[in-house]
PDB file of C-alpha atoms and ligand atoms in Angstrom:
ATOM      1  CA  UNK A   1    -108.761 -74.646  89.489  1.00  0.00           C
ATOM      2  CA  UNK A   2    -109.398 -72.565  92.809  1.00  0.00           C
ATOM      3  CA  UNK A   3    -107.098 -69.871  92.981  1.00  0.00           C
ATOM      4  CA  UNK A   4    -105.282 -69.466  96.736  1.00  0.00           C
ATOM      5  CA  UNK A   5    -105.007 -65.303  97.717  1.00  0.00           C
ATOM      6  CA  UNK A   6    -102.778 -65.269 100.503  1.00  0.00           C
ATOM      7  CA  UNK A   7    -103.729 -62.099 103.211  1.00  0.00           C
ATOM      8  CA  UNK A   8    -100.784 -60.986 104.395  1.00  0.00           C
ATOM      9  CA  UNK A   9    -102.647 -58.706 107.134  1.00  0.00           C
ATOM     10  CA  UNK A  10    -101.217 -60.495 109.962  1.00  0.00           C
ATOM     11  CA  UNK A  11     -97.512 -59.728 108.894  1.00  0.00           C
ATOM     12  CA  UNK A  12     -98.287 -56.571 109.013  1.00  0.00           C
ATOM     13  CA  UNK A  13     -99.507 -57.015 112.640  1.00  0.00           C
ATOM     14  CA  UNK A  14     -96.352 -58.074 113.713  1.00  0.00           C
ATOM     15  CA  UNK A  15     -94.270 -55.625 111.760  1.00  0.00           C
ATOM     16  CA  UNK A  16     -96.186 -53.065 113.491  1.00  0.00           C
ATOM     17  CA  UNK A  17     -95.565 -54.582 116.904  1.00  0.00           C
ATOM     18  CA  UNK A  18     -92.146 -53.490 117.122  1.00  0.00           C
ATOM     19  CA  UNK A  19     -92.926 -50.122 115.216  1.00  0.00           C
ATOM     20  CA  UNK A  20     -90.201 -50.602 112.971  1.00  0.00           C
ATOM     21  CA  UNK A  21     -90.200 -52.616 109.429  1.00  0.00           C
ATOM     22  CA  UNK A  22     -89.367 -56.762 110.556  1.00  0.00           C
ATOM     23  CA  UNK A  23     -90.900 -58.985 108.758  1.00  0.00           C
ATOM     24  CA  UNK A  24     -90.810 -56.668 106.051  1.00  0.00           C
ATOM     25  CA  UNK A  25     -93.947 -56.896 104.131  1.00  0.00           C
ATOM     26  CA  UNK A  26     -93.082 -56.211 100.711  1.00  0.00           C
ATOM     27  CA  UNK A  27     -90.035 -58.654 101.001  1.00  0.00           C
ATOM     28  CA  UNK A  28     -92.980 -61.127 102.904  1.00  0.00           C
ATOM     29  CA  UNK A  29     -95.252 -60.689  99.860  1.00  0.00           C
ATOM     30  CA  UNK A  30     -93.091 -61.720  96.783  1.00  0.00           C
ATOM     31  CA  UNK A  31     -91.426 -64.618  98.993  1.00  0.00           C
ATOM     32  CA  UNK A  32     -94.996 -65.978  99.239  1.00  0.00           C
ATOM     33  CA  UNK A  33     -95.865 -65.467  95.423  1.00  0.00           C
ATOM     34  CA  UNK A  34     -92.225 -67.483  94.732  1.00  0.00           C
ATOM     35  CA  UNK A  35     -93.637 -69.995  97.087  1.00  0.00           C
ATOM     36  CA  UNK A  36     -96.702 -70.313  94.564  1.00  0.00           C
ATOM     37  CA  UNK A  37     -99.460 -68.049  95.816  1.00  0.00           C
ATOM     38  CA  UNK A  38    -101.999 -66.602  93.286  1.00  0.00           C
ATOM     39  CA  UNK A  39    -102.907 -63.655  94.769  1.00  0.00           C
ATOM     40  CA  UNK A  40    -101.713 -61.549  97.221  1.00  0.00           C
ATOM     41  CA  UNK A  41    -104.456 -59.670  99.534  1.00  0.00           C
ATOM     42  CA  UNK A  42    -104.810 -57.300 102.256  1.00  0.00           C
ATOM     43  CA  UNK A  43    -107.420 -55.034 103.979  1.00  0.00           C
ATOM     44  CA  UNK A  44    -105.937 -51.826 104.745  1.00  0.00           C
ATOM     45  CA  UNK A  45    -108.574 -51.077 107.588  1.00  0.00           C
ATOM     46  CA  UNK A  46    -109.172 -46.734 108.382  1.00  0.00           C
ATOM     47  CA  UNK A  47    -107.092 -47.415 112.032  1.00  0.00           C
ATOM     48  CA  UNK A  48    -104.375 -49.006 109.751  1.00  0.00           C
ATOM     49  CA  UNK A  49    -104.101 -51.308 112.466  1.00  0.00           C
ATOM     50  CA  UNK A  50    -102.552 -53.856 110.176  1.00  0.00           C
ATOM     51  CA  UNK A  51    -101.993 -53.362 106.687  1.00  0.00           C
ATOM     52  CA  UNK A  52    -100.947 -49.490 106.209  1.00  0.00           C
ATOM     53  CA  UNK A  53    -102.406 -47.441 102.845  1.00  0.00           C
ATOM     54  CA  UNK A  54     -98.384 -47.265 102.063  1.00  0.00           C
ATOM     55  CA  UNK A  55     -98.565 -51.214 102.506  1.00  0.00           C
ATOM     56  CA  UNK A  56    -100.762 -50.804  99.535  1.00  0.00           C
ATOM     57  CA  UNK A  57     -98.890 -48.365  97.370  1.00  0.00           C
ATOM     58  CA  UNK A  58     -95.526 -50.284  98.341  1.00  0.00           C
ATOM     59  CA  UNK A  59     -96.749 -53.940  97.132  1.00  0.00           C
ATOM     60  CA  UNK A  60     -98.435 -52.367  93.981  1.00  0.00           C
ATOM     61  CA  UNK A  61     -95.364 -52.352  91.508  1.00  0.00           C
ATOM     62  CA  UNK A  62     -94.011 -55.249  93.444  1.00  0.00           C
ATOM     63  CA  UNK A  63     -96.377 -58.072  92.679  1.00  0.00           C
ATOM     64  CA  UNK A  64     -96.477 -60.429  90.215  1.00  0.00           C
ATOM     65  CA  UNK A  65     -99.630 -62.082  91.115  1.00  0.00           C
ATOM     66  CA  UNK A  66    -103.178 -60.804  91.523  1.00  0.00           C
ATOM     67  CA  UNK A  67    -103.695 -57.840  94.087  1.00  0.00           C
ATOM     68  CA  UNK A  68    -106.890 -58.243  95.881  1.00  0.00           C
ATOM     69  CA  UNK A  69    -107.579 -55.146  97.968  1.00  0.00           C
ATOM     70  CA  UNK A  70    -110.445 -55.796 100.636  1.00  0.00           C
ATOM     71  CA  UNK A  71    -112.370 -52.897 102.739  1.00  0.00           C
ATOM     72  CA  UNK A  72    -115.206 -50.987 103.259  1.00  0.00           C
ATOM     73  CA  UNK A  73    -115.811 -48.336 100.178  1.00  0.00           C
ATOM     74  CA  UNK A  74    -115.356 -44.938 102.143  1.00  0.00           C
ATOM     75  CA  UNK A  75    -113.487 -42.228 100.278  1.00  0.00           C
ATOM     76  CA  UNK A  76    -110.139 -42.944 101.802  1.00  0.00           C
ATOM     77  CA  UNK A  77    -110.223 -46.869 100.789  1.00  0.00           C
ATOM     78  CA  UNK A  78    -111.747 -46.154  97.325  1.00  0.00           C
ATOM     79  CA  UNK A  79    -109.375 -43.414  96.377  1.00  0.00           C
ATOM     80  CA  UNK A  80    -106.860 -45.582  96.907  1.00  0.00           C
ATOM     81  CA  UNK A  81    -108.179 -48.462  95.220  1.00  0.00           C
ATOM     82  CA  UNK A  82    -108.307 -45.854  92.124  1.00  0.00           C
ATOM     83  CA  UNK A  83    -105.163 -44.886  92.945  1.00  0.00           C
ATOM     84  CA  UNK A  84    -103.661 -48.279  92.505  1.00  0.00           C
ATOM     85  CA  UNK A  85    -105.636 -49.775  90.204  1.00  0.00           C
ATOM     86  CA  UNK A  86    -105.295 -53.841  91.421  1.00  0.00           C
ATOM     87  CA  UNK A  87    -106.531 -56.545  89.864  1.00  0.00           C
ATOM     88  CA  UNK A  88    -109.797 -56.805  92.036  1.00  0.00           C
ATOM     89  CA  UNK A  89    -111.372 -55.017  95.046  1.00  0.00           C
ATOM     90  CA  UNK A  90    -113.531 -56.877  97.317  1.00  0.00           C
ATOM     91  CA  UNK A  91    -115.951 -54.609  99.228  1.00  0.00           C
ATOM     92  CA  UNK A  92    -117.060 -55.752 102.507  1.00  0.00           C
ATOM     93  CA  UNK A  93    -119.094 -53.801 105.053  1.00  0.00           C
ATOM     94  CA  UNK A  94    -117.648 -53.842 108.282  1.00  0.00           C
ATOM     95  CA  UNK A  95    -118.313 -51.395 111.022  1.00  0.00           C
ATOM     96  CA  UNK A  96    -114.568 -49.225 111.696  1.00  0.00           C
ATOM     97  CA  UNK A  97    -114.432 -50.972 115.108  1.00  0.00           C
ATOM     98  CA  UNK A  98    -115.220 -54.731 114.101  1.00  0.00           C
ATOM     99  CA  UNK A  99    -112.323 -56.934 114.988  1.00  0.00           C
ATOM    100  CA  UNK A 100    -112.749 -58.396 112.064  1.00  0.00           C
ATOM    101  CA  UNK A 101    -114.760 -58.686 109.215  1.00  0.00           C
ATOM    102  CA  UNK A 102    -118.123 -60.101 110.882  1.00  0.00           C
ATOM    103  CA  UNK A 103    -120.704 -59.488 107.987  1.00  0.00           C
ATOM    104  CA  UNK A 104    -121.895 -59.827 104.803  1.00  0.00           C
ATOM    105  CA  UNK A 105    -123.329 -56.957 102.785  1.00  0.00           C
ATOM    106  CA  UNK A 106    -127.537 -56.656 102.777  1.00  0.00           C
ATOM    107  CA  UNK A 107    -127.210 -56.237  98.933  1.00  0.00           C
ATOM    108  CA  UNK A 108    -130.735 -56.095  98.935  1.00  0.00           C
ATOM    109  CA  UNK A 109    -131.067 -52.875 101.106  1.00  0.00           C
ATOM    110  CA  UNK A 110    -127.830 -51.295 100.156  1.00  0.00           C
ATOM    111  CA  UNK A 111    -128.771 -52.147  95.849  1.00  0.00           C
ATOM    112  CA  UNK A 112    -128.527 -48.714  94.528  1.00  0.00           C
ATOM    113  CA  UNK A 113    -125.272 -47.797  97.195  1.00  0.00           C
ATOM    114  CA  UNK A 114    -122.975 -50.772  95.741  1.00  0.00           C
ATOM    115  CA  UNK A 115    -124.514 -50.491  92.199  1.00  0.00           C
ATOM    116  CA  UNK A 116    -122.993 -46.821  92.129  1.00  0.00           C
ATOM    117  CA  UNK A 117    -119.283 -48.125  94.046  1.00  0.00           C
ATOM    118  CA  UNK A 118    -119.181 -51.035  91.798  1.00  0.00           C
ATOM    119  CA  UNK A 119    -119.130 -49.071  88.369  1.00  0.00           C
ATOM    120  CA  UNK A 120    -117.092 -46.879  89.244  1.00  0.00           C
ATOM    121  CA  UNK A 121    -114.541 -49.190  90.001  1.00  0.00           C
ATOM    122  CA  UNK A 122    -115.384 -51.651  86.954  1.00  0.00           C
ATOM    123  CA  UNK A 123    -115.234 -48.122  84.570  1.00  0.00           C
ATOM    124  CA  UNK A 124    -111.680 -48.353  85.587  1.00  0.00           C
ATOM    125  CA  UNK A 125    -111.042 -52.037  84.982  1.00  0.00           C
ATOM    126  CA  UNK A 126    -110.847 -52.995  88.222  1.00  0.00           C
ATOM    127  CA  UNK A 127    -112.701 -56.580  88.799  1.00  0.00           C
ATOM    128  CA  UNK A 128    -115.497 -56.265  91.540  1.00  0.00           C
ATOM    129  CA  UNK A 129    -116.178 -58.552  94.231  1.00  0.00           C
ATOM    130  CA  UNK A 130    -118.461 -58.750  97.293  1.00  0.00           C
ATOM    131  CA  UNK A 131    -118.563 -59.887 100.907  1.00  0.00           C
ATOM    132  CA  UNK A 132    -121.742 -62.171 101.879  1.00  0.00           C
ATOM    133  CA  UNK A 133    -123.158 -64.436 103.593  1.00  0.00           C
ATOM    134  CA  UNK A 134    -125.095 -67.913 102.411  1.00  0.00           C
ATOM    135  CA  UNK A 135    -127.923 -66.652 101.504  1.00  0.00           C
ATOM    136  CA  UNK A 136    -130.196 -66.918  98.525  1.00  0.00           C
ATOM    137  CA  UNK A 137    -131.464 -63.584  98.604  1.00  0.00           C
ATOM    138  CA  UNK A 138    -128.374 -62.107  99.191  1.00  0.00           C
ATOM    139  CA  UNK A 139    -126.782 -63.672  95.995  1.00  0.00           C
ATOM    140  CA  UNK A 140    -129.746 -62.852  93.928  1.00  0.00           C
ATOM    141  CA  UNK A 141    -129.062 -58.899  95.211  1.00  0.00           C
ATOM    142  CA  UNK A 142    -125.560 -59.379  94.209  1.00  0.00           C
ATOM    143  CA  UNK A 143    -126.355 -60.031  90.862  1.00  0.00           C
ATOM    144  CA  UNK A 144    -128.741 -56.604  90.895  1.00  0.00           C
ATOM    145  CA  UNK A 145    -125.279 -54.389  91.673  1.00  0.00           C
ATOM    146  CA  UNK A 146    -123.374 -55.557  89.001  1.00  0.00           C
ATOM    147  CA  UNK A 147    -120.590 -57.092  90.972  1.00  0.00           C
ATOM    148  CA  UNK A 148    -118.599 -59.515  89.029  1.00  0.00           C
ATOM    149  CA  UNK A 149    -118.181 -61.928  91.654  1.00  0.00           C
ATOM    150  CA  UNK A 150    -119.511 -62.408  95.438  1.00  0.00           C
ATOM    151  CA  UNK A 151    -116.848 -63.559  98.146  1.00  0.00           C
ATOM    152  CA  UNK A 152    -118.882 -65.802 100.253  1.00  0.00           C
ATOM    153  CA  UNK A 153    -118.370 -64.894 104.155  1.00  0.00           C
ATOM    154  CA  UNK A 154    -116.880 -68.330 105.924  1.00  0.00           C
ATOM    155  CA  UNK A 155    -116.657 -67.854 109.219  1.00  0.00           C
ATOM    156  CA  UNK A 156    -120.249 -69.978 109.504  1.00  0.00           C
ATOM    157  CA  UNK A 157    -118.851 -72.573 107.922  1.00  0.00           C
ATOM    158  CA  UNK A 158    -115.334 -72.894 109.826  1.00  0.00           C
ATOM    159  CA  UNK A 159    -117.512 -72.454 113.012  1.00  0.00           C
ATOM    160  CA  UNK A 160    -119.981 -75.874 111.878  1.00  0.00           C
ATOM    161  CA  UNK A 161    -117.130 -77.576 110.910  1.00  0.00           C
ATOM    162  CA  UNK A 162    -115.419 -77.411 113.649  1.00  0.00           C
ATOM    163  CA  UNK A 163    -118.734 -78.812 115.687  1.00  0.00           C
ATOM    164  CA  UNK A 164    -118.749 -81.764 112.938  1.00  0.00           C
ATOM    165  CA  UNK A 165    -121.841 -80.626 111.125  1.00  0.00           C
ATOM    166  CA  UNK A 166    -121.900 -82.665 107.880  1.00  0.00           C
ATOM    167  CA  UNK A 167    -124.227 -80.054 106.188  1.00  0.00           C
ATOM    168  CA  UNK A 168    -121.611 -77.108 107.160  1.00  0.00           C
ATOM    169  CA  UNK A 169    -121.104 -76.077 103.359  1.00  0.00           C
ATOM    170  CA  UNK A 170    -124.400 -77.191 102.472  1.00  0.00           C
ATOM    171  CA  UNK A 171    -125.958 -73.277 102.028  1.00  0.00           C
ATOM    172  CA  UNK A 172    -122.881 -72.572 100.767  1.00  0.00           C
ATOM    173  CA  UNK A 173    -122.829 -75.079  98.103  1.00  0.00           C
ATOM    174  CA  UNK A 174    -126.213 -73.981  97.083  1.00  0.00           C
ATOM    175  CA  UNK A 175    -125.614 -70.035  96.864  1.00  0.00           C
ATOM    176  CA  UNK A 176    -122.751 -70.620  94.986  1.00  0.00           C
ATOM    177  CA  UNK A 177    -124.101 -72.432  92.084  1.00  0.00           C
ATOM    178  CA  UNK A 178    -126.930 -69.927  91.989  1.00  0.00           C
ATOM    179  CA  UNK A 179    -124.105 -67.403  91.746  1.00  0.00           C
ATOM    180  CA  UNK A 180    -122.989 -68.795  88.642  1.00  0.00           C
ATOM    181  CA  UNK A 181    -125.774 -69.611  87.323  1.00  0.00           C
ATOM    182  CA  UNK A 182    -126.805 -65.744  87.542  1.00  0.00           C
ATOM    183  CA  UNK A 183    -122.985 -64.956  85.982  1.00  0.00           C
ATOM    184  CA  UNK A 184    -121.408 -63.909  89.100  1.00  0.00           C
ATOM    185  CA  UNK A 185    -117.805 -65.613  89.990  1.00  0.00           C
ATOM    186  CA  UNK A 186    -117.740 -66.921  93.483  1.00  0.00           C
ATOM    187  CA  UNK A 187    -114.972 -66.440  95.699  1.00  0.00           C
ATOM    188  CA  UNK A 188    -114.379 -67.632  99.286  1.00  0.00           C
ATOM    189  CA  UNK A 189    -112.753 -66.306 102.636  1.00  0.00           C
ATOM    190  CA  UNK A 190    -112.206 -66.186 106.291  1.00  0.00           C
ATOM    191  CA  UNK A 191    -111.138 -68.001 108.980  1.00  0.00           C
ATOM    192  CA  UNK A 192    -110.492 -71.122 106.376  1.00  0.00           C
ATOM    193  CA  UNK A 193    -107.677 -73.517 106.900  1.00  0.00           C
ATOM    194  CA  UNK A 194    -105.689 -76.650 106.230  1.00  0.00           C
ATOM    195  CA  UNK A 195    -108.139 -78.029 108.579  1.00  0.00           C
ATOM    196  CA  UNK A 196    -111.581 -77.130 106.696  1.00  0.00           C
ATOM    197  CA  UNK A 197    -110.645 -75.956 103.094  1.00  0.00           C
ATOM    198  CA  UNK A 198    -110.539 -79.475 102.020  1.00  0.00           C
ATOM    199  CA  UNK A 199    -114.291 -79.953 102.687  1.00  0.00           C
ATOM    200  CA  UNK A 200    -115.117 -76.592 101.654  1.00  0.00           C
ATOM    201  CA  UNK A 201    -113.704 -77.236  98.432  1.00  0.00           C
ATOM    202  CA  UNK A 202    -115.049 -80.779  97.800  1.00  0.00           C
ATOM    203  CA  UNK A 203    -118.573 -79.641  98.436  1.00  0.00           C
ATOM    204  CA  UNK A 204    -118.492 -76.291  96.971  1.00  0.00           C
ATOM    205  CA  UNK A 205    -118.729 -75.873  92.781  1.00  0.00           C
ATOM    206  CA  UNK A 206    -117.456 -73.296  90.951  1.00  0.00           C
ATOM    207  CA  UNK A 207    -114.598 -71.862  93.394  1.00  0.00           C
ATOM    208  CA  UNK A 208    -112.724 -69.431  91.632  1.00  0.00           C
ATOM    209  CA  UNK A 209    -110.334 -68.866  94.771  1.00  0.00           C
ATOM    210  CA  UNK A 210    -109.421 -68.340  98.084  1.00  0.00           C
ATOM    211  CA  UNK A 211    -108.621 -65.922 100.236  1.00  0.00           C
ATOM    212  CA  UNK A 212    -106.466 -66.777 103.189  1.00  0.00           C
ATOM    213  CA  UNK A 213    -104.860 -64.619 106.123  1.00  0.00           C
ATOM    214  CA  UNK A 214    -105.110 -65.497 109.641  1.00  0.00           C
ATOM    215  CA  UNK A 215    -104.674 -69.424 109.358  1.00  0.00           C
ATOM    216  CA  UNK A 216    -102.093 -69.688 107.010  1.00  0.00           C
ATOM    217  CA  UNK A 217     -99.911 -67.491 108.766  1.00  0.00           C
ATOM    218  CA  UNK A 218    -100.413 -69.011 112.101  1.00  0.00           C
ATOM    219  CA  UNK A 219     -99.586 -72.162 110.608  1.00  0.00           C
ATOM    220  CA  UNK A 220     -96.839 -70.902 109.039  1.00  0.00           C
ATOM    221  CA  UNK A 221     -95.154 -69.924 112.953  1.00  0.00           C
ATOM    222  CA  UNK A 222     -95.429 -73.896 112.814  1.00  0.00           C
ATOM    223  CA  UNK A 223     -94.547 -75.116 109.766  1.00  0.00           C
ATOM    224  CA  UNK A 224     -92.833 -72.445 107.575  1.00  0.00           C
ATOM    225  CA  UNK A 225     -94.604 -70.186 105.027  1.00  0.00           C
ATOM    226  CA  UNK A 226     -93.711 -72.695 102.241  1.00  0.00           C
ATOM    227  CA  UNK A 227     -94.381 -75.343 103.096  1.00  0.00           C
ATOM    228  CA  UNK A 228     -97.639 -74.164 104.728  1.00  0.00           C
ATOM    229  CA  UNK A 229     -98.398 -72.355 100.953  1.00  0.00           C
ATOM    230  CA  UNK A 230     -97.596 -75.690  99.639  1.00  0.00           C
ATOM    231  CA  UNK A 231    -100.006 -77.558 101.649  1.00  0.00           C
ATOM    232  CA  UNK A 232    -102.511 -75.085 100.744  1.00  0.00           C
ATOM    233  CA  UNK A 233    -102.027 -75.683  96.781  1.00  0.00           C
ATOM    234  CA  UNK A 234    -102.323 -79.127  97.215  1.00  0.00           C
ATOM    235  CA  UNK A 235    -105.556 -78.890  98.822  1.00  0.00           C
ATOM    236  CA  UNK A 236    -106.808 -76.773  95.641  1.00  0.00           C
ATOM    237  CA  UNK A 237    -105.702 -79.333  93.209  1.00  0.00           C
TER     238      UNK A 237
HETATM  239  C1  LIG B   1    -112.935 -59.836 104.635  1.00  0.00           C
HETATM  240  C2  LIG B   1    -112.346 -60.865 105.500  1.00  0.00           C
HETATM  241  O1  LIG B   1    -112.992 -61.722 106.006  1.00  0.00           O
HETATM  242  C3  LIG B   1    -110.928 -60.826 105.761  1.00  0.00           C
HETATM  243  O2  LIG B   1    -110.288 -60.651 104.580  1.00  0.00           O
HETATM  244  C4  LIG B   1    -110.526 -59.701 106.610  1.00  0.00           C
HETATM  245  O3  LIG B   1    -109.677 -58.892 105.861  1.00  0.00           O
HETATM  246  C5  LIG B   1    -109.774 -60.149 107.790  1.00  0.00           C
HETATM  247  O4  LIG B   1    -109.455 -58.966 108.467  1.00  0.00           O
HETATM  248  P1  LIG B   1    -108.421 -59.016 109.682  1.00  0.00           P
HETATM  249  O5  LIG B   1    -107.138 -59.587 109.134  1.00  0.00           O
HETATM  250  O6  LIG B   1    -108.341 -57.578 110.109  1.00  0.00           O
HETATM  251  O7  LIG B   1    -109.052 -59.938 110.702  1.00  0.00           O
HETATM  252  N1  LIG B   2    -111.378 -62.463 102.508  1.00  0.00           N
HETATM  253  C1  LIG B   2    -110.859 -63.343 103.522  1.00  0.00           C
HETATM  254  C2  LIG B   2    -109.420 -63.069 103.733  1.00  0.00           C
HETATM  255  O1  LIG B   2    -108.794 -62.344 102.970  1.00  0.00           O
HETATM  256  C3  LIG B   2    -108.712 -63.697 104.853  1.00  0.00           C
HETATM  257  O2  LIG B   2    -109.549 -63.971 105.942  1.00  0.00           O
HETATM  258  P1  LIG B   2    -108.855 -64.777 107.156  1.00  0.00           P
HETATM  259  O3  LIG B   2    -108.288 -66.038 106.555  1.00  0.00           O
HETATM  260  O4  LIG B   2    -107.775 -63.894 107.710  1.00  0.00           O
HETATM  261  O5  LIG B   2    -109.977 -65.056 108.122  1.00  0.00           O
END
């Protein structure tokens, strides 16, 4: 069964609008595992304009669930990925002023760079994953680093979808069974929703899970975080 990661970046936005500590996002976290989330993840960025490195270190002996900790390997983000040890770190490559994760990693031109981040982190237990996009190559680069999974990039998808394009998971579809059939677990994320996930998960084999942020919690203003988490779950079934 896909797992469902819930990114709780966003309550961190809001926490931080009001620089003081409502919603609360340790509190925010373990109310979403008891809603039935598998994973909790966040991306502490290196302008901590969301998710805070003491985010990190707070939620660490908090959580019950896997902690997924996104971001771009520079010192800061994998010393504290040592530090705290989660269940998996997802590396993704985004430039420090992106507004978002916009990329997948060129594991073909960065081989030898993520080979060296990615055991150093598996040496300590910590499962690998990496940001891409749909393609082929890409995947088959992947497998070159060592990585134990890839997190396909959706934003391509939730954009074709959302123009009606039947074949909107079709490359996705395709990299991901050549991602297991080279070994790699496949894992999905952003800008997925109660609107696209079903498709994305009826035409996409071998999810292992989800990971979920902006969407969910926007929904949530709407419908409540459980029952929005609950919605979510269903869709995995
Ligand atoms: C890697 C990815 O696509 C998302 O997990 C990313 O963490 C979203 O970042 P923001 O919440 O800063 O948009
Ligand atoms: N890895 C994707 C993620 O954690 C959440 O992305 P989004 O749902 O906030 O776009």
């Amino acid at each position: 069964m896909t797992k469902l990661s819930v990114n709780i970046n966003k309550i961190a936005t809001l926490r931080n609008a009001r620089g003081g500590d409502v919603p609360n996002v340790v509190e925010a976290a373990k109310m979403i595992e008891s809603f039935g989330a598998e994973g909790i993840t966040v991306h502490p960025r290196p302008d901590e304009r969301h998710i805070r490195y003491a985010d990190v270190r707070d939620l660490k002996p908090v959580l019950n669930t896997e902690f997924n900790i996104e971001g771009k390997p520079i010192s800061q983000f994998t010393n504290l990925v040592l530090e705290i040890k989660p269940a998996q770190v997802t590396l993704v490559p985004d430039a420090e002023d992106a507004i978002t994760s916009n990329a997948g990693w060129d594991t073909v031109k960065h081989e030898d760079y993520l080979k060296e981040v990615i055991a150093g982190f598996k040496e300590q237990g910590i499962r690998t994953s990496i940001f891409v996009d749909p393609v082929k190559e890409m995947i088959e680069g992947a497998a070159k680093t060592g990585t134990d999974r890839i997190e396909l990039y959706t934003e391509a998808f939730a954009v074709d979808y959302a123009k009606g394009d039947p074949n909107a998971a079709k490359a996705y579809a395709e990299c991901a069974e050549l991602a297991h059939q080279l070994g790699l677990g496949v894992n999905a994320g952003h800008d997925l929703s109660l609107d696209n996930l079903k498709f994305f998960k009826d035409n996409v084999p071998h999810l292992a899970e989800v990971s979920i942020g902006h969407a969910l919690i926007s929904e949530a203003l709407y419908m409540g975080l459980e029952k929005t988490i609950q919605e979510y779950l269903k869709l995995l079934k």
